Coordinates of C-alpha atoms (C1' of nucleotides) in Angstrom, one line a residue:
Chain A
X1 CA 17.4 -19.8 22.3
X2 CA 17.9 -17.6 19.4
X3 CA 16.0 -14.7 18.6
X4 CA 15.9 -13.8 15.1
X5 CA 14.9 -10.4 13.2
X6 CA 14.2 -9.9 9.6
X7 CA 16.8 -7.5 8.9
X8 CA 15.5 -5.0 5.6
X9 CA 19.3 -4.1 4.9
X10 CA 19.4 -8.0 3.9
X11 CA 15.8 -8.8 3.5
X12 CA 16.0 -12.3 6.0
X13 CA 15.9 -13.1 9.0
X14 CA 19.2 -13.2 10.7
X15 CA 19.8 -14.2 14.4
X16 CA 20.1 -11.0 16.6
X17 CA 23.1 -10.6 18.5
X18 CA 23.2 -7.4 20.0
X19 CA 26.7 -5.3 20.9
X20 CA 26.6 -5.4 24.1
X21 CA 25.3 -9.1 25.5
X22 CA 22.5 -7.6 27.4
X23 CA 21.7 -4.1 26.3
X24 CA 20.1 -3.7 23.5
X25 CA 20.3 0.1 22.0
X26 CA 17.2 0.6 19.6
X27 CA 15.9 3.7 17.6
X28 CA 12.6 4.4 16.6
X29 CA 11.3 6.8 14.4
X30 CA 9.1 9.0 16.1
X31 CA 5.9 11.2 14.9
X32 CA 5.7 14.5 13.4
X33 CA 3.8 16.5 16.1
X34 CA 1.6 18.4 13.5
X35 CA -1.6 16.8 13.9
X36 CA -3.0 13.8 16.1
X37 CA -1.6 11.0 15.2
X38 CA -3.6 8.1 13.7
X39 CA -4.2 4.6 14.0
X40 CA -1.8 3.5 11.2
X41 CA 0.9 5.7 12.6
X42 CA 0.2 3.6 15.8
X43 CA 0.5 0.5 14.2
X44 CA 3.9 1.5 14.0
X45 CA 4.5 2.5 17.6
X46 CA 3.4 -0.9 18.8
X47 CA 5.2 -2.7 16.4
X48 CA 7.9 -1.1 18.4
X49 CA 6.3 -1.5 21.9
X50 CA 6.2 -5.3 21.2
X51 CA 9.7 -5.2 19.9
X52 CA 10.8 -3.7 22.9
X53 CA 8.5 -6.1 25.8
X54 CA 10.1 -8.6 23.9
X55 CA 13.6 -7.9 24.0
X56 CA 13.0 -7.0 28.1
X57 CA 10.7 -10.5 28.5
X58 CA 13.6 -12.6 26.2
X59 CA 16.2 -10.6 29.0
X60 CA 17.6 -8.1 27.4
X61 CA 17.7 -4.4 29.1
X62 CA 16.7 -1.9 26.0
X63 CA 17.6 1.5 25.7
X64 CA 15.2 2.9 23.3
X65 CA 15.0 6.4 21.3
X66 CA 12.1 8.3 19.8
X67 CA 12.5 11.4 18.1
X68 CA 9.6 14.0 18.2
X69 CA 9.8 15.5 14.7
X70 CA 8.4 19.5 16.1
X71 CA 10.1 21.2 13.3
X72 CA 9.5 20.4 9.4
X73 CA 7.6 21.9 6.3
X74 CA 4.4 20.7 8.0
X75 CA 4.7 22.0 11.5
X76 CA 5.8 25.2 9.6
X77 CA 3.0 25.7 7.7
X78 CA 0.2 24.3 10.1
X79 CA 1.6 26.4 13.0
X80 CA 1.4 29.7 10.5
X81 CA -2.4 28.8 9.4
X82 CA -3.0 28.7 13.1
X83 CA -1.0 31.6 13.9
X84 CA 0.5 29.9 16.8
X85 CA 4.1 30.1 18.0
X86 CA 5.7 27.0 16.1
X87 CA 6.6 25.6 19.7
X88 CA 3.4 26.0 21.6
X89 CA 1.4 24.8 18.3
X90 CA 3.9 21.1 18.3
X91 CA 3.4 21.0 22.3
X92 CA -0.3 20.5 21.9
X93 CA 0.1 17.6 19.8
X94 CA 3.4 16.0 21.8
X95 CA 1.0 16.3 24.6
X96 CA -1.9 14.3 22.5
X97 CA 0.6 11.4 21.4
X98 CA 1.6 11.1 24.9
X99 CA -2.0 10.6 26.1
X100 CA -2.4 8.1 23.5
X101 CA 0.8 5.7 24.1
X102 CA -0.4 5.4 27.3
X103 CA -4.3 5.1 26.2
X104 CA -2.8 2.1 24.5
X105 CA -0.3 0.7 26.9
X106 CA 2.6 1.4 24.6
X107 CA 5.8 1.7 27.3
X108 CA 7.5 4.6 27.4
X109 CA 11.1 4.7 25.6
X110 CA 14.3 5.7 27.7
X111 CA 14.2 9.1 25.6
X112 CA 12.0 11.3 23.7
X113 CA 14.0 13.8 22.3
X114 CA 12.3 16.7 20.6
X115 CA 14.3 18.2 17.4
X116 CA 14.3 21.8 18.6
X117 CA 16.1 20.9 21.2
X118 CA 18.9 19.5 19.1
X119 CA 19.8 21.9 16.3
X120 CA 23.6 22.4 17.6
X121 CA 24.4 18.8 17.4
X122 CA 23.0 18.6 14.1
X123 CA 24.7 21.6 12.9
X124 CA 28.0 20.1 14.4
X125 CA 27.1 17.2 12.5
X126 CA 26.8 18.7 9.0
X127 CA 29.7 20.5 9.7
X128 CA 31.4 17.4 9.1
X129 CA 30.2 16.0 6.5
X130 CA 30.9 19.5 4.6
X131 CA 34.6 19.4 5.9
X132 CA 34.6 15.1 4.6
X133 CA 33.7 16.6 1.3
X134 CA 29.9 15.2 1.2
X135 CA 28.1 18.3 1.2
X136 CA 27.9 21.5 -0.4
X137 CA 26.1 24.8 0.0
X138 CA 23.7 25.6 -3.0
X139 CA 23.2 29.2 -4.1
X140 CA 20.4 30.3 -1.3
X141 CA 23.0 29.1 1.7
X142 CA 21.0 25.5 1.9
X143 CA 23.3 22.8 2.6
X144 CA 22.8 19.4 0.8
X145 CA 24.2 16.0 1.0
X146 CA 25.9 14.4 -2.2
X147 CA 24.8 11.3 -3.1
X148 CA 27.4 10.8 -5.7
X149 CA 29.9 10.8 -3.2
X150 CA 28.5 8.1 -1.1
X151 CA 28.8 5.0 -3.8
X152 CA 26.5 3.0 -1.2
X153 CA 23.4 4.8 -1.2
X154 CA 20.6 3.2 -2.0
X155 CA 21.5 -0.3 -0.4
X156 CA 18.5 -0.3 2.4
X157 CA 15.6 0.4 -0.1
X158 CA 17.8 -1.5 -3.1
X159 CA 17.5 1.4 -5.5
X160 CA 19.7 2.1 -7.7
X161 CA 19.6 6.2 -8.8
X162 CA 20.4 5.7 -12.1
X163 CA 17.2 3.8 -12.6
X164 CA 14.6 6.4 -11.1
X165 CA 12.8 8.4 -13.4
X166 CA 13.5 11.8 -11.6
X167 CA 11.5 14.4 -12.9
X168 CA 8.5 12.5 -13.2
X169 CA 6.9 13.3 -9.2
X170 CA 10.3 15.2 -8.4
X171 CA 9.7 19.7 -8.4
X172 CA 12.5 20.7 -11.1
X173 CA 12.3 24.0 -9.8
X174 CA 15.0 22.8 -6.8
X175 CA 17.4 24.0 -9.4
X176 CA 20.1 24.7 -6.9
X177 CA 21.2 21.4 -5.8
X178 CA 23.1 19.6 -8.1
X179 CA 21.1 16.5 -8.4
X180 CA 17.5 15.9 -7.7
X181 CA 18.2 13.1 -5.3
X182 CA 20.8 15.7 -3.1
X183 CA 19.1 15.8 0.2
X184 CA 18.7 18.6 2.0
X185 CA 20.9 18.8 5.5
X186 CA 20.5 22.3 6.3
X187 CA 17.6 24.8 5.1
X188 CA 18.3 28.1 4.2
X189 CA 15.6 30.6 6.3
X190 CA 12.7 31.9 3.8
X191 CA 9.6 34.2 4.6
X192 CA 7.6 30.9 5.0
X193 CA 9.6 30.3 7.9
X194 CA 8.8 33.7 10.0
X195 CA 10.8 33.3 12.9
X196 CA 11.5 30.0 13.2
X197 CA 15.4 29.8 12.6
X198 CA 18.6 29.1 14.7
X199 CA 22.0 30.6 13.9
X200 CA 24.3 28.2 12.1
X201 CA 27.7 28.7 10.1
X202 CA 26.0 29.1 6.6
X203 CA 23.3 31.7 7.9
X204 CA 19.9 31.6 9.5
X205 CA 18.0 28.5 8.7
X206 CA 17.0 25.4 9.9
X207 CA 17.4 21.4 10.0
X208 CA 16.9 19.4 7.2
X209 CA 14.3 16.3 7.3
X210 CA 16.8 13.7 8.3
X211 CA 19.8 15.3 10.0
X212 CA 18.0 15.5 13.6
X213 CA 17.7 11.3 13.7
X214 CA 21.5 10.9 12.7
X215 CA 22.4 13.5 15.4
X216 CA 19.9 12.5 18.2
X217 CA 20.8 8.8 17.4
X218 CA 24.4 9.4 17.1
X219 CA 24.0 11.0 21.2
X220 CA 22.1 9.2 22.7
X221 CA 22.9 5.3 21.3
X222 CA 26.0 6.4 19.5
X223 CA 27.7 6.2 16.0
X224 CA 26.8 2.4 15.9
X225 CA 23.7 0.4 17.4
X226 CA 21.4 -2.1 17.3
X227 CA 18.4 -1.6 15.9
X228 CA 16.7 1.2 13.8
X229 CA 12.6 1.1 13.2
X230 CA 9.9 2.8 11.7
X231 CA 7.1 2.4 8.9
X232 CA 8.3 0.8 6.1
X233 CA 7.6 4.9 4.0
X234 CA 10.4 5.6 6.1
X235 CA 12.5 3.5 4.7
X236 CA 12.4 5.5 1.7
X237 CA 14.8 8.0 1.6
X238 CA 14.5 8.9 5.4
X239 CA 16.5 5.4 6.4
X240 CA 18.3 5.6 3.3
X241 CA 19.2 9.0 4.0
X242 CA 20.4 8.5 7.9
X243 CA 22.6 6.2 6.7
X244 CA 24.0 8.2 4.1
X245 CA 24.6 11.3 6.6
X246 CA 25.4 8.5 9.1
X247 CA 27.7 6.3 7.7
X248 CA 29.4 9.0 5.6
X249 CA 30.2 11.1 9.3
X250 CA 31.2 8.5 11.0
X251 CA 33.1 6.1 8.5
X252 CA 31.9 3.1 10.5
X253 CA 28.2 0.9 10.1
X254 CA 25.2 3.4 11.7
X255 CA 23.1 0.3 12.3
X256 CA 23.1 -3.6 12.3
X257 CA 19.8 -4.1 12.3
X258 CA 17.0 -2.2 10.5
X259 CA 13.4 -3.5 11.0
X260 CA 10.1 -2.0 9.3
X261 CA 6.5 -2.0 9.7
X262 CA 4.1 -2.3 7.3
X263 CA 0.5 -0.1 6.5
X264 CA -2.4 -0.2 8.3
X265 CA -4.7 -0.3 5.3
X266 CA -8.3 1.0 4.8
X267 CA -10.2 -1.2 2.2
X268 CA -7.0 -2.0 0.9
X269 CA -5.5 1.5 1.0
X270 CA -2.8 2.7 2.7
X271 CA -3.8 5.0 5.6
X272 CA -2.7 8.5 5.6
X273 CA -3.7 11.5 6.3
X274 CA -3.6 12.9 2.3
X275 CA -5.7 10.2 1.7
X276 CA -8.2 11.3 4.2
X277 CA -9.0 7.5 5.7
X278 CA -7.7 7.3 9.0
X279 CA -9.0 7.2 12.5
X280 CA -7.5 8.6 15.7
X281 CA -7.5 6.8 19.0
X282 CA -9.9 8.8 20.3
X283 CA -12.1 9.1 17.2
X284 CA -12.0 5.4 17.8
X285 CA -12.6 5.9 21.8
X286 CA -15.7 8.2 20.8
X287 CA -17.4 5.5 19.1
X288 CA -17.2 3.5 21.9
X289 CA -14.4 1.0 21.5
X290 CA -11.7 0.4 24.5
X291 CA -8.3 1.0 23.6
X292 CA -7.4 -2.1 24.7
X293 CA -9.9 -3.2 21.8
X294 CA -7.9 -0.8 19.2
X295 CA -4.4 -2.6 20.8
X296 CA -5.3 -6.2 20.2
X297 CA -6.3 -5.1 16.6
X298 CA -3.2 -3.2 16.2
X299 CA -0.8 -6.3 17.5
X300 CA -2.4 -9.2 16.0
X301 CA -1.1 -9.2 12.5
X302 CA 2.2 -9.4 12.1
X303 CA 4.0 -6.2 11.8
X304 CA 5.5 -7.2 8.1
X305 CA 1.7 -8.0 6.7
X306 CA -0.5 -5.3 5.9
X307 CA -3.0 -5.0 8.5
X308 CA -6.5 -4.2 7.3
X309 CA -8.3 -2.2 9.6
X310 CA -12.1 -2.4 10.0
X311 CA -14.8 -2.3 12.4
X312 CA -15.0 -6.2 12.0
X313 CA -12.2 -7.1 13.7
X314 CA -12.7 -4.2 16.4
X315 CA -15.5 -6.2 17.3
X316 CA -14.2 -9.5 16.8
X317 CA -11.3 -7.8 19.4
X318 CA -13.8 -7.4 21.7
X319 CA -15.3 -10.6 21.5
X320 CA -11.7 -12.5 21.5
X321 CA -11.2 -9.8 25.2
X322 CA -14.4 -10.6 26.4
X323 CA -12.9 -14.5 26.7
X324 CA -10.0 -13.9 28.1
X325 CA -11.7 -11.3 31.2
X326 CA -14.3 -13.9 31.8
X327 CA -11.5 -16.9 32.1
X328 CA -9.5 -14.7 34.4
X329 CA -12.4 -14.3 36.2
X330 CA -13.1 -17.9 36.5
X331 CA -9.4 -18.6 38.0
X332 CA -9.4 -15.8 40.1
X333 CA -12.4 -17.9 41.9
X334 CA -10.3 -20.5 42.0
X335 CA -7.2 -19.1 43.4
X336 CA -9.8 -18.5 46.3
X337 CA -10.6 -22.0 47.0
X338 CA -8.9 -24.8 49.1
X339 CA -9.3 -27.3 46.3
X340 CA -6.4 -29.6 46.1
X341 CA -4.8 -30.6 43.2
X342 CA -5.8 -33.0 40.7
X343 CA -3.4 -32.5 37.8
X344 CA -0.4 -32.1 36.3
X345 CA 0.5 -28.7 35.5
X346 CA 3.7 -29.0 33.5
X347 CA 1.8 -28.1 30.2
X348 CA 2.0 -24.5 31.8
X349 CA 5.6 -24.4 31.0
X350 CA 5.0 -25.7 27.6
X351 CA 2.9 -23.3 26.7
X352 CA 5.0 -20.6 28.1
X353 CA 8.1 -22.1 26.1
X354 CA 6.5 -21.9 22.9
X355 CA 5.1 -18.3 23.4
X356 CA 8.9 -17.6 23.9
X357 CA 9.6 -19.1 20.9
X358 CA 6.9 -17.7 18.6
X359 CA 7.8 -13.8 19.6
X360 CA 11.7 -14.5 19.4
X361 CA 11.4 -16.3 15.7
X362 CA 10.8 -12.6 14.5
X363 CA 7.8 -11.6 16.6
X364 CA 5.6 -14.4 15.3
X365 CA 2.4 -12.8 17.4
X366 CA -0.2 -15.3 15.6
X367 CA 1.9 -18.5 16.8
X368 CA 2.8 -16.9 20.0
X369 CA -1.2 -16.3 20.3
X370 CA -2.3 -19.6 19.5
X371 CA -0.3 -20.8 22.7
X372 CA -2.2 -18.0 25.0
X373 CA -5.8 -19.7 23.6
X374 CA -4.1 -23.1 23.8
X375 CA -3.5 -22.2 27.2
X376 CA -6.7 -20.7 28.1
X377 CA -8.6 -23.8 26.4
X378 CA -7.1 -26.2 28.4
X379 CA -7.2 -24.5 31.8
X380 CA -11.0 -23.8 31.2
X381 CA -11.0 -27.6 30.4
X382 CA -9.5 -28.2 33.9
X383 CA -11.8 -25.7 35.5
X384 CA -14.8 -27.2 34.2
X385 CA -14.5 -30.7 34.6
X386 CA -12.0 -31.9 37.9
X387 CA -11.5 -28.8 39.1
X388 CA -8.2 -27.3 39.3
X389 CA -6.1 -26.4 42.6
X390 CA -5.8 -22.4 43.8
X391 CA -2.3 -23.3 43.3
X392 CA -2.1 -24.3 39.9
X393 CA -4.9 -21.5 38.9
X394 CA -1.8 -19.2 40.5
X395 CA 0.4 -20.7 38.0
X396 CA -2.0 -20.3 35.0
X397 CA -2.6 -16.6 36.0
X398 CA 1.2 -15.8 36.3
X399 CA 1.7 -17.4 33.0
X400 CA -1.0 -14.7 31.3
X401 CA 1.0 -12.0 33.6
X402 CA 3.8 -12.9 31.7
X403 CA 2.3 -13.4 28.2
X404 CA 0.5 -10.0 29.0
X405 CA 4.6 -8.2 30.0
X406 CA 4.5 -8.4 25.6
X407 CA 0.6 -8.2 25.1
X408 CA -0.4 -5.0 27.5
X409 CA -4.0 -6.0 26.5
X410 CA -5.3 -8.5 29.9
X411 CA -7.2 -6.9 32.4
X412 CA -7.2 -9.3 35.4
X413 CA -8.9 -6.9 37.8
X414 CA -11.5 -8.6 39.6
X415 CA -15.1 -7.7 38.8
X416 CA -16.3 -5.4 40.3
X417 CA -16.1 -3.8 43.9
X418 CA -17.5 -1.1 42.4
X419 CA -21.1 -2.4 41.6
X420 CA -24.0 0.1 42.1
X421 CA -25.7 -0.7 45.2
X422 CA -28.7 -1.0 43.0
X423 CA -27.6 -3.6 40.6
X424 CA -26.3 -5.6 43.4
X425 CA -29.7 -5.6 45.4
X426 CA -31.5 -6.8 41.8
X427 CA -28.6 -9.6 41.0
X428 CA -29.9 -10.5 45.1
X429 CA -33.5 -10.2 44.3
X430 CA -32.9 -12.9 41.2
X431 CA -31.0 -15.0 43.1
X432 CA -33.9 -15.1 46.0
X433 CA -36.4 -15.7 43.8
X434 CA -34.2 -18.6 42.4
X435 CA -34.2 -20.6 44.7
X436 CA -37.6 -20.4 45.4
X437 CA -38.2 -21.4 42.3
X438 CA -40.0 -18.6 41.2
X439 CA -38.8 -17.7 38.0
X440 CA -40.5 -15.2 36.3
X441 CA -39.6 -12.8 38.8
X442 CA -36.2 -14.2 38.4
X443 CA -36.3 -13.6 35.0
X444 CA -37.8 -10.1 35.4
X445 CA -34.9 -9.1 37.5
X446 CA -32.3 -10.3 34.9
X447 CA -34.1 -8.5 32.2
X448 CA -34.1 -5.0 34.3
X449 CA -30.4 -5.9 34.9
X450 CA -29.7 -6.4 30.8
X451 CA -31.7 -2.6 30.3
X452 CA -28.9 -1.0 32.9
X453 CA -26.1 -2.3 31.5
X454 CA -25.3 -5.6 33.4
X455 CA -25.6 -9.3 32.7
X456 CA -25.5 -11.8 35.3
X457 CA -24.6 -15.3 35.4
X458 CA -25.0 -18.4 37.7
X459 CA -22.4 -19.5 39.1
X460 CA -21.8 -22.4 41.8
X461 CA -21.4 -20.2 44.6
X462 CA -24.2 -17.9 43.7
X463 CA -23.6 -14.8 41.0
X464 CA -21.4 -13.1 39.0
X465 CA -22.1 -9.9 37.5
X466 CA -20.5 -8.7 34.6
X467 CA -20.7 -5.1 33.0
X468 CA -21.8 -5.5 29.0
Chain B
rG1 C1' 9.6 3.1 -16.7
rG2 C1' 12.4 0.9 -12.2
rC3 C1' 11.9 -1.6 -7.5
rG4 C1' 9.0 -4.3 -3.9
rU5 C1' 4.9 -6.8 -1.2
rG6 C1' 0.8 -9.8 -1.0
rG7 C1' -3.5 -13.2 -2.8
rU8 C1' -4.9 -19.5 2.5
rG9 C1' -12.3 -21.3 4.8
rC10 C1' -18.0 -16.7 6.1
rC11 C1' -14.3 -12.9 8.5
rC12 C1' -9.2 -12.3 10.7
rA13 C1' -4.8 -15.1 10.5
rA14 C1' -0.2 -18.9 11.0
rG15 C1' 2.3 -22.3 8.1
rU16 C1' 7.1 -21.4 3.1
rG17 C1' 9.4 -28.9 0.3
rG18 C1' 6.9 -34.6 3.7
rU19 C1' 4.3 -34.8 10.9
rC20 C1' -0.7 -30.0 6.2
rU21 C1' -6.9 -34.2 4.0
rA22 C1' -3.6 -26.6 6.5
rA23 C1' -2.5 -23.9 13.7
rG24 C1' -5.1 -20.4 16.3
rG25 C1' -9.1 -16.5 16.9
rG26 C1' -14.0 -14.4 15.6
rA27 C1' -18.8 -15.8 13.6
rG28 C1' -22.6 -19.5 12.3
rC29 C1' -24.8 -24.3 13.1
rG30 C1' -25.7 -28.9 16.2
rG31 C1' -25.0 -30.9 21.2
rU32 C1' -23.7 -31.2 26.8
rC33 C1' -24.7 -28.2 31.1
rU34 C1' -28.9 -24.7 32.9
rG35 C1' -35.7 -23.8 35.3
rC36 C1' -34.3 -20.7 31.0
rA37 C1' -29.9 -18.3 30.1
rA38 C1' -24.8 -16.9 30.3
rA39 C1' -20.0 -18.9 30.7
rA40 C1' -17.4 -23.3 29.6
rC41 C1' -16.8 -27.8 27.0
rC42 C1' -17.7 -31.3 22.7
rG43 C1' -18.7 -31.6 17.4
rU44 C1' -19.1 -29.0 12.9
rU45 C1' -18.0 -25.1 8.7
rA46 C1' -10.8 -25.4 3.1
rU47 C1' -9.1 -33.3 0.3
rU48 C1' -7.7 -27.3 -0.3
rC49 C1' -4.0 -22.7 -0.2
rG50 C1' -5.5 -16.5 -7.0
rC51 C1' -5.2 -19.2 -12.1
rC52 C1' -2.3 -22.3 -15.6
rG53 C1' 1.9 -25.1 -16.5
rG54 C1' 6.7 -27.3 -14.7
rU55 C1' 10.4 -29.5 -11.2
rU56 C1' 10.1 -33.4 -7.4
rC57 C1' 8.8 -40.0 -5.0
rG58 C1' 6.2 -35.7 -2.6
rA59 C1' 4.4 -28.5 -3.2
rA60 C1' 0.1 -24.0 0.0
rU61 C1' 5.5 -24.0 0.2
rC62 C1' 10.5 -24.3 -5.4
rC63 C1' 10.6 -22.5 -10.9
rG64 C1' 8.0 -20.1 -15.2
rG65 C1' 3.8 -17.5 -17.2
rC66 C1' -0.7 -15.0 -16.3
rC67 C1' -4.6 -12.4 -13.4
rC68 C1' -5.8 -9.3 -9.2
rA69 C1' -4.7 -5.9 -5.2
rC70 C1' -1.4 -2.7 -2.7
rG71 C1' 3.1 0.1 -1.9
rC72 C1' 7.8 2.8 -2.9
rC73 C1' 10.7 5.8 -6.5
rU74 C1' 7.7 13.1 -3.5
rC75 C1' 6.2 14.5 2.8
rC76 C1' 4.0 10.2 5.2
rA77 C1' 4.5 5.1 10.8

RNA sequence: GGCGUGGUGCCCAAGUGGUCUAAGGGAGCGGUCUGCAAAACCGUUAUUCGCCGGUUCGAAUCCGGCCCACGCCUCCA
């Protein structure tokens, strides 16, 4: 089976062969670790998260990379408001993101590396490209790239730099470099800074915006590799950028596949944190929503459609979980039972086939979805009516374990051990007074039950208690 | 000014020339089941895919124009 990628460089979807036939070597750009991040920025992290279950669940081993951005303008100028040591200020929020990826399942990448820990190989890096000719030191000691010397820049983002209108958004005070568009590799130190500098060749300073994910790709994946991701504002000149520095190094192709992720969007606006719309995971967690809620939100569009965020579809995410927990409840009784067989299960493979199939056509998540409810539909179709084998309820269960190696949203934990002695004792009381038929106390007990939290259900063997 | 993306039912969301009188989910409504519920199941909610033209035997899907929304060209996932 093929698996194909849109590819930005070439804006279609091409069939994904990776260099090595079962590694695949991936970048990711990571966050900037000068505030929490938010929901929109996560969007982006499971993009990749599902990239990357998907690769491993198609077969593939994945080596993946994701920078931690702890030096910048930003983390400069937030650590100084807070004056905090530039590195303890970052660690507080390095810490935060960690917390969250794993709030929302998100696997952890082979390598996180952090920026400051990085500066020699970036240095060595623009060290070249000043010795190839591409950069040149400006009057304050800053070192910038020359896009006039690098005829290809601009083909990821399809701009052509003769068209822009710089000047109009672009500060004509950064008289020194010799064209607006110059990037910068290397920062000359300024007061602004305080003391957070390294050494280099061309004076104190520090890294450039886009130097440390040429370098830190370059050493941990190599000159070439797979595939490069982030938000689609990355593409824009930070891609375009890396490629420059990249490409221009190394004389050889930096990446063969670049894939980007669009907004989250708040009542049709881009999320961000200028704008002042976004929500953090655990704003999100304070109001009450699970973050498996906030990952099933985050993964059910596909990651090249704006996503829309709103309460709405947090809810109707809790609705659409609330299914699936109460079907895998409902086979997990059945795995208990002795009941033979009375069908055919080879639909199971079906569905699991066109799950496949769905996530490898360039992570098609809404067709790969409709397989999981087709799935679940017709096993609770089986469970209803002749009654399905403990065997085959085996096989639907490993099939969601499966579906759920990509998802990372099922909870197939058995309700609950962990019932309050008191709420088990009323759930008894109701079912008593069932069977003697007596059911206003029965209803009595269900409605104390509803007031603590806890809804119970009939089922054929007795009761099942669920936690609302 | 340049470049780009998108507009599909009440909401979310696939489909990108014929199997589409449009998948799937949420929600609503009707029903089966139940002491009543819940869960589950069945039925139902777009002859239509922003609007107007065109191409074609055939278009939600291709082409042209228009309207609307959003984004990038500056840090941003």
């Amino acid at each position: 089976m093929d698996i194909q990628f849109f590819d930005t460089m070439t804006r279609e979807k091409r069939v994904f062969n990776p260099m090595s036939p079962n590694v695949v070597k991936m970048y990711t750009c990571g966050p900037t670790v000068y505030n929490y991040a938010h929901i929109g920025n996560f969007r982006a992290y499971i993009f990749e998260d599902i990239l990357r279950r998907t690769l491993k669940y198609l077969g593939y081993n994945v080596t993946q990379v994701m920078n931690l951005t702890d030096v910048d303008d930003k983390t400069i100028r937030d650590s100084n408001v807070a004056k905090t040591p530039l590195k303890v200020y970052t660690k507080k929020y390095v810490d935060a993101f960690f917390e969250d990826l794993k709030r929302l399942n998100i696997e952890k990448a082979e390598f996180y590396p952090a920026a400051t820990d990085h500066v020699p190989e970036m240095i060595e890096l623009v060290k070249i490209l000043i010795d190839k000719n591409y950069a040149y030191k400006s009057e304050d000691g800053s070192i910038y790239f020359s896009i006039s010397k690098f005829p290809d820049y601009g083909k990821l983002a399809k701009i052509d730099m003769q068209n822009q209108r710089s000047g109009a958004r672009v500060n004509f005070d950064e008289y020194e470099k010799d064209s607006v568009a110059d990037f910068a590799l290397w920062k000359a130190w300024t007061a602004d800074d305080g003391d957070v500098a390294w050494d280099s060749p061309w004076g104190k300073g520090r890294p450039g915006w886009h130097i440390e994910c040429s370098a830190m790709s370059m050493k941990y994946l190599g000159k070439t590799f797979d595939i490069h991701t982030g938000g689609i504002d990355n593409m824009f000149p930070h891609h375009e950028d890396e490629i420059a520095q990249s490409e221009a190094a190394n004389s050889q192709k930096f990446v063969n596949y670049w894939m980007h992720c669009e907004y989250l969007v708040v009542n049709g606006q881009k999320m961000s944190k200028s704008l002042g719309n976004f929500y953090t995971v655990r704003d999100l967690i304070a109001q009450g929503y699970s973050p498996e809620e906030i990952r099933w939100v985050l993964i059910s569009a596909h990651y090249r459609k704006k996503l829309n965020f709103t309460f709405d579809a947090l809810k109707q995410a809790r609705e659409t979980l609330k299914g699936f927990k109460s079907f895998f409840s409902r086979l997990n009784e059945a795995v208990k039972t002795n009941k033979q067989s009375l069908v055919s299960f080879d639909f199971v493979n079906d569905h699991i086939n066109k799950f496949k199939e769905a996530m490898a056509d360039d992570l098609n998540i809404s067709e790969a979805l409709a397989s999981v409810f087709s799935l679940e539909k017709e096993t609770n179709k089986l469970l209803t009516a002749p009654g399905i084998g403990a065997t085959e309820a085996k096989t639907v269960l490993n099939a969601f374990t499966g579906f759920n190696a990509i998802l990372g949203v099922f909870d197939f934990s058995e309700e609950p051990d962990n019932v309050p002695s008191e709420i088990r004792e009323l759930a008894e009381t109701r079912h008593a007074a069932r069977k003697t038929k007596d059911f206003a106390k029965a209803d009595s007990a269900r409605n104390q039950l509803t007031e603590l939290g806890w809804i119970v259900e009939d089922i054929p063997a007795g009761f099942k208690l669920k936690k609302i």
